[in-house]
Short mmCIF file of C-alpha atoms in Angstrom, two decimals:
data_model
loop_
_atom_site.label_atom_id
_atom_site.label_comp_id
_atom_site.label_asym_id
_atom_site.label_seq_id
_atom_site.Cartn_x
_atom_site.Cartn_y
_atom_site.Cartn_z
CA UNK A 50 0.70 -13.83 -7.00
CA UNK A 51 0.29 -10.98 -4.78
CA UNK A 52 2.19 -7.72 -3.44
CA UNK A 53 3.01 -6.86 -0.44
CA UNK A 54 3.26 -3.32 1.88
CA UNK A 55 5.35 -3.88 4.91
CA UNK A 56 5.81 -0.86 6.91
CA UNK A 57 9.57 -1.15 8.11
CA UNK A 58 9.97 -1.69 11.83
CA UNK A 59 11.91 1.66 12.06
CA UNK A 60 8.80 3.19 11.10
CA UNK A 61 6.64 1.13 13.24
CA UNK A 62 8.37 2.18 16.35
CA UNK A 63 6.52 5.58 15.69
CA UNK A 64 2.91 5.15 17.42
CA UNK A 65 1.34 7.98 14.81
CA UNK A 66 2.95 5.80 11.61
CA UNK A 67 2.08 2.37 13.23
CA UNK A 68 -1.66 3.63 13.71
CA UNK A 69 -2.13 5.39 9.79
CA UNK A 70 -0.34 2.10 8.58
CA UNK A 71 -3.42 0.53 10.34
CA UNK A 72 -5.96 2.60 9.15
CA UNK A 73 -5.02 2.61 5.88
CA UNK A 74 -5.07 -1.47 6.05
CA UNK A 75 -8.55 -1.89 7.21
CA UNK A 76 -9.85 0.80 5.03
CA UNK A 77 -8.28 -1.22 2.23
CA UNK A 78 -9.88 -4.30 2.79
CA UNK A 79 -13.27 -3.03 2.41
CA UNK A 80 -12.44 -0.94 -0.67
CA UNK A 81 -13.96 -2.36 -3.84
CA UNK A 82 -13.44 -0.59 -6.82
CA UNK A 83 -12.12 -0.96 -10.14
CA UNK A 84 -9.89 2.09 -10.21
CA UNK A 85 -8.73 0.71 -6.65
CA UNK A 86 -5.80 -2.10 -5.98
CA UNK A 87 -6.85 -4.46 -3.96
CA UNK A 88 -6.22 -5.37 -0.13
CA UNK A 89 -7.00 -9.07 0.82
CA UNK A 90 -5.59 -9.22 3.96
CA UNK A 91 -3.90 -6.84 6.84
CA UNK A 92 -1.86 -7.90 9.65
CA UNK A 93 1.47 -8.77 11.74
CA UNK A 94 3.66 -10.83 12.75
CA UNK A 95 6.47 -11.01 14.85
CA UNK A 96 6.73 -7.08 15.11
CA UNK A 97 6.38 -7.06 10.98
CA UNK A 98 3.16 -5.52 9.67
CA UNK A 99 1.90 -5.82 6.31
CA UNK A 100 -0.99 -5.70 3.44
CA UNK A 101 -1.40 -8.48 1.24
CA UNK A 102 -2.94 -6.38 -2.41
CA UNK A 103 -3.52 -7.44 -5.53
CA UNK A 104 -0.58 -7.54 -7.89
CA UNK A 105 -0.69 -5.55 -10.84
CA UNK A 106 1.59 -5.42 -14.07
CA UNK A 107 2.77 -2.71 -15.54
CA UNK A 108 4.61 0.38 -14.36
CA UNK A 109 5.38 1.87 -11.16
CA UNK A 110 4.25 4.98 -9.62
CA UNK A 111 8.02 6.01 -10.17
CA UNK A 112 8.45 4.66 -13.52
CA UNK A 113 5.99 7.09 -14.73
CA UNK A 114 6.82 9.80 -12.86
CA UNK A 115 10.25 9.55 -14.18
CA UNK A 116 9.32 9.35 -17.80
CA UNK A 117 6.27 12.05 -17.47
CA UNK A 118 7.84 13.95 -14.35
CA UNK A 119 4.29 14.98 -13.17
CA UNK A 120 0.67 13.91 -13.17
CA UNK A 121 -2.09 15.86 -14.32
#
């Protein structure tokens, strides 16, 4: 079971997007922490680019921030 990022083809018409999309990606993969989600792999195809990460239960990022309504 993993998650994936896919950066929406709207977005990836913008060359400044496209390339931080691709940064963050490669950075990603060689992150290894605990405190870190994981990437396992980065790519595209056919004009769709994504991140294959580690899936994680629990709560989203918007879940909390909806219950707590900021982060210390």
């Amino acid at each position: 079971l993993v998650a994936l990022k896919i950066l929406p083809a709207s977005k990836a018409k913008d060359p400044h997007t496209l390339g931080r999309f691709q940064r963050e990606a490669r950075l990603l993969t060689q992150l290894d922490h605990p405190n870190v989600v994981r990437a396992f792999q980065c790519g595209d195809t056919g004009g769709v680019h994504f991140i294959v990460m580690e899936f994680l239960e629990g709560e989203t990022l918007d879940d909390v921030l909806t219950r707590r309504k900021r982060l210390p």
